[in-house]
Amino acid sequence: MEPERKRSGSTLKKGRKRRLIPSKVVGAAEATRSHWDLEEKQQPIAKKARLSTVLFAENCEVTHGQLCELLKYAVLGKSSFPKPSWCQLFHQNHLKNVVVFILQGLSQLHFYKFYLEFGFLRKAFKHKFRMPPPSSDFLADIIGLQKKQIIGNLPKAMEGSLPFASSKVSINLQKDPIIQKYGFKKVGLTRCLLTKEEMKTYHFPLQGFLDCENFVPTKCNGSVTDNSPLFGLDCEMCLTSKGRELTRISLVAEGGGCVMDELVKPDNKIVDYLTSFSGITKKILNPVTTKLKDVQRRLKILLPPDAVLVGHSLDLDLRALKMIHPYVIDTSLLYVREQGRRFKLKFLAKAILGKDIQCPDRLGHDATEDARTTLELARYFLKYGPKKIAELNLEALFSYQESQEPRNTAEGVQRLNTSVLECLDSVGQKLLFLTQEADASALSSSKNCQTIKCLSNKEVLEQARVEIPLFPFSIVQFSFEPFSPNLTQEMNKRIKIKWTEMSTVYAGPFNKNCNLSALKRLFKSFGPVQLMTLVLETHQPHLCIQYEVLEAAQLAIESLDGVLVEGSCIKVQRPVTELTLDCDTLVNELEQDSENRGTIYLSGVSETFKEHLLQHCSIFLGLEAMILPKDLKSGKQKGYCFLRFKTFGSAQRALNILTGKDWKLRGRHALTPRHLHAWLRGLARESRLPGVRVIPPSSEQEAWQMLNVDHPKIAAWHWGRKIEKLYHNLCPGTLCLILLPGTKSTHGSLSGLGLMGIKDEEESTIPQTCVCESAHHLPGVIS
């Protein structure tokens, strides 16, 4: 039966119950998709604090609340606070000081408009992230002074479990992605099944696919109805010489009992047990004789013909089992989010069911518990319907609920409401706040804060040199006059045009009888094409190719300029406008950006590339993350990726291998940091035919004088140098953040930008792989 043909949307008839399967109870543990604890255990005793090199926000945006959690953790460490949910700070107890520089009035737009002028900032700080536009008091938000907002009704299971009020607020249910997918009325089980097309989109194993040739079908081909039995499934894997292989399976029947719980010995040599993920060790697995084929055989016997499997990121579990099953409910897709993102199981368990799972004090997670939780989530959805779920406002709740919630309710409330000032007070320390007289903030009047108000940015700078060494935690705020709305709008428009033009190339001339299809294939091999047009205004035809990413355009220029193509020696170049005159310099500086130094761009990658790469991870030393962009509408993987390595040398070696004869990919060093890539994708593409702006002779002297005195470029360069001098005066081991908060007004909002690093941070040389996690993909893969 095809699920899409049977979806009636009907609910269970009164008096009828779904058929339940008898169960036996056995305990187990399941692998988490996080890497952080494993990485910390693998590190030798370090003498210096350091930051992780991969930020884990899916859209590279870090909220003010998440920034606050990092600052609190930096002050007190993991004995008092859970680790930050978006990055990793290793050896916090070796931090000397914390210094936060705030450039009030500036935004991400300003940073990239004056990118060449901010030379020190882009080269010194390896970690960059986007921030949402600021509220009325940005400082209070990042310090944690403001009270939590009220966010609507919670289910009964959650009352008393989280520090949120239960009063209602206005929620636009019509725009909720759950309502948009399922409607307002309750739905039956068959409506929650993934269709064959959805299973294909989300890479579930399906019959007839090349990568599933040796997979075993479950033989469940009965007619599925709203009364069909549900089974929760969860698997754990280890890393072997051939990639990921199954080490444990837990199958839970709808009644809640575990009908199958088996340790499994992989067929190939184990290179990493992932013990901190699963709790499985060599000692535990040594006596095990059960093999994958034994598990497959038992599952085929246990599952009835109309069985429906329920899991969270179930595609990974089925691939570990090397089995094909046609009827699935994936709770990471059932509780749908915007833009293809997914909630973690831990969050849904707390938000929907009011239960704590995957607690950090355990070694590994409980697979039976996780499988049972997915069943409970599916039943909750079927019982209460989409409207009830939408009313919970999960998206708003998610921004407050952290991945490592304290188990004790009172303790959780206290921790979440604690400000950085209170953290400092608890260890007998004070916060230094340097700002101008005119800048108002709740922070300046707070207890335990030594506020020094100055008359100008210059005075703030002078005071900072003297006062920062005297305080363990300092906030230094410089204030800049915001640009006029018209100038900001023009600047925003021009930077969109600039990146569009830098990502565009003209190629030719070609013969009039050239093979146009072959030419299109050739230029598409360098990366995703936004638009490709034939130019006939010239004596001989040319092509205009607008790429989606800057790396693709640069790769096309470097590969084909001056090369014989279709019988013609062609030139490949960018359009020459006033916005692209310095593009060669900008491209060179982007490549030298500290965040890009260890990252490579690859084009021509297939859907099986990540599995292939992980199988050969031993030759790619220092691999930290694999970033595989997906189409937001279709969910399909695009044909390019970014690989991040620990060092430039590791990246260069990998690039040589991957562009060689065995892998046959096209690639180069990256040019767009992840947060910039995400921002540029969100900008509406603009193009124009403006002609070159020429300054009238009468204004030349005036324009030149302005350029040398108070032009924003000069100001950006000047204050970049001033901050550089302050930075060099900081003691080693200081956590330093540079925050451009962004702007918010009636004329529009601009996103902020954050840069951070630890002074004299020690680069670890220990090779690691798969250090990035996503809720629904392989560790080490970001979509």
mmCIF file of C-alpha atoms in Angstrom, residues 109-110 482-494 745-748 750:
data_model
loop_
_atom_site.group_PDB
_atom_site.id
_atom_site.type_symbol
_atom_site.label_atom_id
_atom_site.label_comp_id
_atom_site.label_asym_id
_atom_site.label_seq_id
_atom_site.Cartn_x
_atom_site.Cartn_y
_atom_site.Cartn_z
ATOM 1 C CA LEU A 109 25.963 44.934 7.010
ATOM 2 C CA HIS A 110 28.552 47.499 8.188
ATOM 3 C CA PRO A 482 23.766 55.394 12.906
ATOM 4 C CA PHE A 483 23.524 56.106 9.209
ATOM 5 C CA SER A 484 20.382 57.787 7.943
ATOM 6 C CA PRO A 485 17.595 55.381 6.845
ATOM 7 C CA ASN A 486 18.085 56.354 3.205
ATOM 8 C CA LEU A 487 21.840 55.771 3.351
ATOM 9 C CA THR A 488 21.370 52.445 5.136
ATOM 10 C CA GLN A 489 18.817 51.319 2.560
ATOM 11 C CA GLU A 490 21.149 52.328 -0.256
ATOM 12 C CA MET A 491 24.090 50.563 1.399
ATOM 13 C CA ASN A 492 22.024 47.407 1.872
ATOM 14 C CA LYS A 493 20.959 47.461 -1.759
ATOM 15 C CA ARG A 494 24.473 48.054 -3.053
ATOM 16 C CA SER A 745 13.951 51.129 13.826
ATOM 17 C CA THR A 746 10.663 51.919 12.139
ATOM 18 C CA HIS A 747 12.579 52.032 8.847
ATOM 19 C CA GLY A 748 13.751 48.447 9.158
ATOM 20 C CA LEU A 750 19.650 44.961 10.458
#
